Amino acid sequence: GVMSMRESWNTDSKKNILIPSQTPGLTFVKRDYHDGMLRCSWHRAHVTSVRKTTFNTATNSYHLLLAAGLFEGNTDVKKEHYERDYTKAPVNLKAMQVALGGAGSDIFIKLHGSLMIVAWILLVSVGILLARHYKNVWEATTVCGVKPWFAFHRVLMMLAVTMMIAALVLIFYRVGQWSVTENPHPILGIVCSVLGFLQPIMALFRCHPHEDNRYIFNWAHWFNGNAAQIVAVATIFFAAALEKAQLKGADWFIYILAAFVGFHVLVHIIMQIHSALMSKKVASNDIKMQDRSAANGVHAVEPGLDMEPPATDAPGGGFRRFMLGIYLVVAILVVAALVSTIWFASAP
């Protein structure tokens, strides 16, 4: 087909209006198609008038808007743009200067990434750790009538879901539409967000802990939560390669994230081994006490309603608290490093 150049008028939204006739003073100079890329150049008079508005590039500076997109198959119909950028400051078109892009450092993109990292790396990770390994810690304490692990787990997860919603609203407001890109970050982001939203919904319909079918909820909640976190972390890895993220020069972002994943897995392995050892210790102590009681002819008396045994931590509670403290410190430092990278290490 034959390439042609058309002007459009940007409206207040992210859409534009095609101008039907060519502006006087605008000349199409060169067109070229090479290696799948269309290129063109043109001359524009310093003073032109579009829609009763006069533009003078000789005396005024203007923001430049750039965009890239694909054609629809083998036709000449243009698809939606998949990349957009704009200059941070107005550009003097008569001067030789370096124009810095502003889209990559957009505050909405930074806030989106920061909220998702805090939600998935800190809040969700700590919430999962508490639910998996801290049900028998702080047994003598309640928070708002429930066990501490459950109270903290619930608060952390609801905060995480709130941050996810805010992050999605910000990025869709910024982009304005679905991003067409080969990077799987957008689709994975939607997947992990949907899985994350399902978690509290599932919890609302859970049955009583002593119901026969409770195991169905337990396994479904466990699988959905772990799947959501795994997909979310993968999504953050892919985000580092996005042009809009401007993290290609910050290789340490990937290294820090990978190190935290290894640390997270290691902590869960240590806690699992510790739980197994403590279970063996409890079973061994129970057998010894039963043997000693039988030898002395002593029978244990079942406590009555007014003789409830004191609630205490399961063996190893001190070690669990220590590991939780270590995990919290590392998670907070990692999140601080990742968020700082997003805000202060963006490449121009």
Coordinates of C-alpha atoms in Angstrom, one line a residue:
G1 CA 0.0 0.0 0.0
V2 CA 0.9 3.7 -0.2
M3 CA 1.9 5.4 3.0
S4 CA 0.2 8.7 3.8
M5 CA 0.5 11.1 6.7
R6 CA -2.5 12.4 8.6
E7 CA -2.9 14.7 11.5
S8 CA -5.2 14.3 14.5
W9 CA -6.3 16.5 17.3
N10 CA -5.9 15.3 20.8
T11 CA -8.9 15.7 23.0
D12 CA -8.9 15.9 26.8
S13 CA -9.1 12.2 27.0
K14 CA -6.6 9.7 25.6
K15 CA -8.5 9.7 22.2
N16 CA -8.1 12.0 19.2
I17 CA -10.0 13.3 16.3
L18 CA -8.7 12.7 12.7
I19 CA -8.3 16.0 10.8
P20 CA -10.0 15.5 7.4
S21 CA -7.8 17.9 5.4
Q22 CA -4.0 18.4 5.4
T23 CA -2.7 21.5 7.2
P24 CA -1.2 24.1 4.9
G25 CA 2.5 24.3 5.5
L26 CA 2.9 20.6 6.2
T27 CA 4.8 18.6 3.5
F28 CA 5.3 14.8 3.4
V29 CA 9.0 14.4 2.4
K30 CA 10.0 10.8 2.6
R31 CA 8.5 7.4 3.3
D32 CA 10.3 4.1 3.8
Y33 CA 9.6 0.5 4.8
H34 CA 12.5 -1.6 6.0
D35 CA 12.8 -4.7 8.2
G36 CA 9.2 -4.5 9.1
M37 CA 9.4 -0.9 10.2
L38 CA 7.6 2.0 8.6
R39 CA 9.5 5.3 8.6
C40 CA 8.6 8.7 7.3
S41 CA 9.8 12.3 7.5
W42 CA 8.1 15.6 6.9
H43 CA 8.6 19.4 6.9
R44 CA 6.3 21.7 8.8
A45 CA 6.2 25.5 8.5
H46 CA 7.0 27.3 11.8
V47 CA 3.5 28.9 11.8
T48 CA 0.5 26.7 11.1
S49 CA -3.1 26.8 12.0
V50 CA -5.2 23.8 13.1
R51 CA -8.8 23.9 14.2
K52 CA -8.6 27.7 14.5
T53 CA -5.5 27.4 16.8
T54 CA -2.2 28.9 15.7
F55 CA 1.0 27.1 16.4
N56 CA 4.4 28.8 16.2
T57 CA 7.4 26.5 16.6
A58 CA 9.8 29.4 16.0
T59 CA 8.9 31.2 19.2
N60 CA 7.1 28.6 21.4
S61 CA 8.1 25.2 22.9
Y62 CA 5.8 22.2 22.8
H63 CA 5.6 18.8 24.4
L64 CA 6.3 15.9 21.9
L65 CA 4.0 12.9 22.0
L66 CA 5.4 9.6 20.6
A67 CA 3.6 6.3 20.1
A68 CA 4.4 2.9 18.5
G69 CA 1.9 0.3 17.2
L70 CA 1.3 -2.6 14.8
F71 CA -0.7 -3.1 11.7
E72 CA -3.6 -5.4 11.6
G73 CA -2.2 -8.5 9.9
N74 CA -1.4 -7.8 6.2
T75 CA -3.7 -4.8 6.0
D76 CA -3.0 -1.2 6.3
V77 CA -5.2 -0.8 9.3
K78 CA -3.3 0.3 12.4
K79 CA -3.9 -1.4 15.7
E80 CA -3.9 0.3 19.0
H81 CA -0.6 1.7 20.2
Y82 CA 1.3 -0.6 22.6
E83 CA 3.9 2.0 23.7
R84 CA 3.4 5.7 24.4
D85 CA 5.8 8.4 25.6
Y86 CA 6.0 12.1 25.9
T87 CA 8.6 14.7 26.8
K88 CA 8.8 15.8 30.4
A89 CA 9.2 19.4 29.5
P90 CA 8.2 21.5 26.4
V91 CA 10.8 21.2 23.6
N92 CA 12.3 24.0 21.6
L93 CA 12.1 22.5 18.1
K94 CA 14.7 25.0 16.7
A95 CA 17.4 23.9 19.2
M96 CA 19.5 20.8 19.3
Q97 CA 18.8 19.2 22.7
V98 CA 18.1 15.9 24.5
A99 CA 14.4 15.4 25.2
L100 CA 13.7 13.2 28.2
G101 CA 10.7 11.0 28.1
G102 CA 8.1 11.3 30.8
A103 CA 5.9 8.2 30.4
G104 CA 8.5 5.9 31.9
S105 CA 8.7 7.9 35.1
D106 CA 5.0 8.4 35.4
I107 CA 3.8 8.6 39.0
F108 CA 0.9 6.3 38.3
I109 CA 3.2 3.5 37.1
K110 CA 5.5 4.0 40.1
L111 CA 2.5 3.9 42.5
H112 CA 1.1 0.8 40.8
G113 CA 4.4 -1.1 41.1
S114 CA 5.0 0.0 44.7
L115 CA 1.6 -1.0 45.9
M116 CA 1.8 -4.4 44.2
I117 CA 5.3 -5.1 45.8
V118 CA 4.1 -4.1 49.3
A119 CA 1.0 -6.2 48.9
W120 CA 2.6 -9.4 47.5
I121 CA 6.1 -9.4 48.8
L122 CA 5.4 -8.1 52.4
L123 CA 1.7 -8.4 53.4
V124 CA 0.8 -11.7 51.6
S125 CA 4.1 -13.4 52.4
V126 CA 3.8 -12.6 56.1
G127 CA 0.1 -13.5 56.1
I128 CA 0.9 -16.9 54.6
L129 CA 3.7 -17.5 57.0
L130 CA 1.5 -16.8 60.0
A131 CA -1.3 -19.1 58.8
R132 CA 1.0 -22.0 58.0
H133 CA 3.4 -22.0 61.0
Y134 CA 2.0 -19.9 63.9
K135 CA -1.4 -21.4 64.8
N136 CA 0.0 -22.8 68.0
V137 CA 1.8 -19.7 69.1
W138 CA 0.4 -17.2 71.6
E139 CA -2.2 -19.8 72.6
A140 CA -3.0 -17.9 75.8
T141 CA -3.9 -14.7 74.0
T142 CA -6.7 -13.5 71.8
V143 CA -7.1 -10.5 69.6
C144 CA -10.7 -9.3 69.1
G145 CA -11.9 -12.7 70.3
V146 CA -9.8 -14.8 67.9
K147 CA -6.4 -16.3 67.9
P148 CA -3.6 -13.8 67.1
W149 CA -2.4 -15.6 64.0
F150 CA -5.9 -15.4 62.5
A151 CA -6.4 -11.8 63.5
F152 CA -3.1 -10.7 61.9
H153 CA -3.6 -13.0 58.9
R154 CA -7.0 -11.5 58.2
V155 CA -5.8 -7.9 58.5
L156 CA -2.7 -8.4 56.3
M157 CA -4.7 -10.1 53.6
M158 CA -7.5 -7.5 53.5
L159 CA -4.8 -4.7 53.3
A160 CA -3.2 -6.6 50.5
V161 CA -6.4 -6.9 48.6
T162 CA -7.1 -3.2 49.1
M163 CA -3.7 -2.3 47.7
M164 CA -4.2 -4.6 44.7
I165 CA -7.5 -2.9 43.9
A166 CA -5.8 0.5 44.2
A167 CA -2.9 -0.6 42.0
L168 CA -5.2 -1.9 39.3
V169 CA -7.3 1.3 39.3
L170 CA -4.1 3.4 38.9
I171 CA -2.6 1.4 36.0
F172 CA -5.9 1.2 34.1
Y173 CA -6.5 4.9 34.6
R174 CA -2.9 5.6 33.4
V175 CA -3.0 3.3 30.4
G176 CA -6.6 3.8 29.5
Q177 CA -7.0 0.4 27.9
W178 CA -5.6 -3.2 27.7
S179 CA -1.9 -3.1 26.9
V180 CA -0.9 -5.0 23.7
T181 CA 2.6 -6.4 24.4
E182 CA 4.6 -9.6 24.1
N183 CA 5.5 -9.3 27.7
P184 CA 3.2 -11.5 29.8
H185 CA 3.1 -9.1 32.7
P186 CA -0.4 -7.7 32.0
I187 CA -2.2 -11.0 31.7
L188 CA -0.3 -12.5 34.7
G189 CA -1.2 -9.5 36.7
I190 CA -4.9 -10.0 36.0
V191 CA -4.6 -13.7 36.9
C192 CA -2.9 -13.2 40.2
S193 CA -5.3 -10.3 41.1
V194 CA -8.3 -12.5 40.4
L195 CA -6.9 -15.3 42.5
G196 CA -6.1 -12.8 45.2
F197 CA -9.7 -11.5 45.2
L198 CA -11.0 -15.0 45.4
Q199 CA -9.2 -15.7 48.7
P200 CA -11.4 -13.5 51.0
I201 CA -14.5 -14.5 49.1
M202 CA -13.7 -18.2 49.7
A203 CA -13.1 -17.4 53.4
L204 CA -16.5 -15.9 53.8
F205 CA -18.2 -19.1 52.8
R206 CA -15.9 -21.5 54.8
C207 CA -17.6 -24.0 57.1
H208 CA -16.9 -24.5 60.8
P209 CA -13.4 -26.0 61.5
H210 CA -15.1 -29.2 62.9
E211 CA -17.3 -29.8 59.9
D212 CA -16.6 -33.0 57.9
N213 CA -16.1 -31.0 54.6
R214 CA -13.8 -28.4 56.1
Y215 CA -10.8 -30.1 54.4
I216 CA -12.2 -29.0 51.0
F217 CA -11.9 -25.4 52.0
N218 CA -8.5 -25.9 53.6
W219 CA -7.0 -27.4 50.4
A220 CA -8.8 -24.9 48.1
H221 CA -7.6 -22.0 50.2
W222 CA -4.1 -23.3 50.4
F223 CA -3.8 -24.0 46.6
N224 CA -5.4 -20.8 45.5
G225 CA -3.3 -18.7 47.9
N226 CA 0.0 -20.3 46.8
A227 CA -0.9 -20.1 43.1
A228 CA -1.7 -16.4 43.5
Q229 CA 1.6 -15.7 45.2
I230 CA 3.6 -17.6 42.7
V231 CA 2.0 -15.9 39.7
A232 CA 2.3 -12.5 41.4
V233 CA 6.1 -12.9 42.0
A234 CA 6.5 -14.1 38.4
T235 CA 4.6 -11.0 37.3
I236 CA 6.9 -8.7 39.2
F237 CA 9.9 -10.4 37.5
F238 CA 8.4 -9.7 34.1
A239 CA 7.7 -6.1 35.0
A240 CA 11.4 -5.4 35.2
A241 CA 11.6 -5.9 31.4
L242 CA 8.8 -3.4 30.6
E243 CA 9.8 -0.1 28.9
K244 CA 7.3 1.8 31.1
A245 CA 8.9 0.4 34.3
Q246 CA 12.3 1.9 33.3
L247 CA 14.2 -0.8 35.2
K248 CA 16.3 -2.3 32.5
G249 CA 19.4 -0.5 33.9
A250 CA 18.7 -1.6 37.5
D251 CA 19.8 -5.3 37.4
W252 CA 19.9 -5.4 41.2
F253 CA 16.1 -5.3 41.2
I254 CA 16.0 -8.8 39.8
Y255 CA 18.8 -10.0 42.0
I256 CA 17.1 -8.7 45.2
L257 CA 13.8 -10.2 44.2
A258 CA 15.4 -13.6 43.4
A259 CA 17.2 -13.5 46.7
F260 CA 14.0 -12.9 48.6
V261 CA 12.3 -15.8 46.8
G262 CA 15.1 -18.1 47.9
F263 CA 14.9 -16.7 51.5
H264 CA 11.2 -17.2 51.6
V265 CA 11.4 -20.8 50.5
L266 CA 14.3 -21.5 53.0
V267 CA 12.3 -20.1 55.9
H268 CA 9.3 -22.3 55.1
I269 CA 11.6 -25.4 54.9
I270 CA 13.2 -24.5 58.2
M271 CA 9.8 -24.0 59.8
Q272 CA 8.5 -27.3 58.4
I273 CA 11.5 -29.2 59.7
H274 CA 11.1 -27.5 63.1
S275 CA 7.4 -28.4 63.3
A276 CA 8.2 -32.1 62.5
L277 CA 10.9 -32.2 65.2
M278 CA 8.6 -30.6 67.8
S279 CA 5.8 -33.0 66.9
K280 CA 8.2 -35.9 67.5
K281 CA 9.3 -34.4 70.8
V282 CA 5.7 -34.0 72.0
A283 CA 4.8 -37.6 71.0
S284 CA 7.9 -38.9 72.8
N285 CA 7.1 -36.9 76.0
D286 CA 3.5 -38.2 76.0
I287 CA 4.7 -41.8 75.8
K288 CA 7.1 -41.3 78.7
M289 CA 4.5 -39.7 80.9
Q290 CA 2.0 -42.5 80.2
D291 CA 4.6 -45.1 81.1
R292 CA 5.6 -43.4 84.3
S293 CA 1.9 -43.0 85.3
A294 CA 1.1 -46.6 84.7
A295 CA 4.2 -47.8 86.7
N296 CA 3.1 -45.7 89.7
G297 CA -0.5 -46.7 89.4
V298 CA -1.5 -43.0 88.9
H299 CA -4.4 -42.2 86.6
A300 CA -4.8 -38.8 85.0
V301 CA -8.0 -37.0 86.1
E302 CA -10.0 -35.4 83.2
P303 CA -10.4 -31.7 84.1
G304 CA -13.9 -30.5 84.8
L305 CA -15.7 -27.4 83.5
D306 CA -14.0 -25.3 86.2
M307 CA -10.6 -26.9 85.8
E308 CA -9.6 -26.0 82.2
P309 CA -5.9 -26.6 81.5
P310 CA -4.0 -23.4 81.0
A311 CA -3.4 -22.5 77.3
T312 CA 0.2 -22.4 76.5
D313 CA 2.4 -22.2 73.4
A314 CA 3.3 -25.5 71.7
P315 CA 6.9 -26.5 72.1
G316 CA 9.3 -24.3 70.0
G317 CA 7.2 -21.1 70.4
G318 CA 10.3 -19.1 71.1
F319 CA 12.1 -20.3 68.0
R320 CA 9.0 -19.5 65.9
R321 CA 8.9 -15.9 67.3
F322 CA 12.6 -15.5 66.5
M323 CA 12.1 -16.7 62.9
L324 CA 9.1 -14.4 62.5
G325 CA 11.2 -11.4 63.6
I326 CA 14.0 -12.3 61.2
Y327 CA 11.5 -12.7 58.3
L328 CA 9.8 -9.4 59.0
V329 CA 13.1 -7.5 59.0
V330 CA 14.2 -9.1 55.8
A331 CA 10.9 -8.6 54.0
I332 CA 10.7 -5.0 55.0
L333 CA 14.2 -4.3 53.9
V334 CA 13.6 -6.1 50.5
V335 CA 10.4 -4.2 49.9
A336 CA 12.1 -0.9 50.8
A337 CA 14.9 -1.7 48.3
L338 CA 12.6 -2.7 45.5
V339 CA 10.3 0.3 46.0
S340 CA 13.3 2.7 46.2
T341 CA 14.6 1.2 42.9
I342 CA 11.2 1.9 41.3
W343 CA 11.2 5.6 42.4
F344 CA 14.9 6.6 42.3
A345 CA 16.6 4.2 39.8
S346 CA 14.4 4.7 36.8
A347 CA 16.5 5.1 33.7
P348 CA 15.8 8.3 31.7

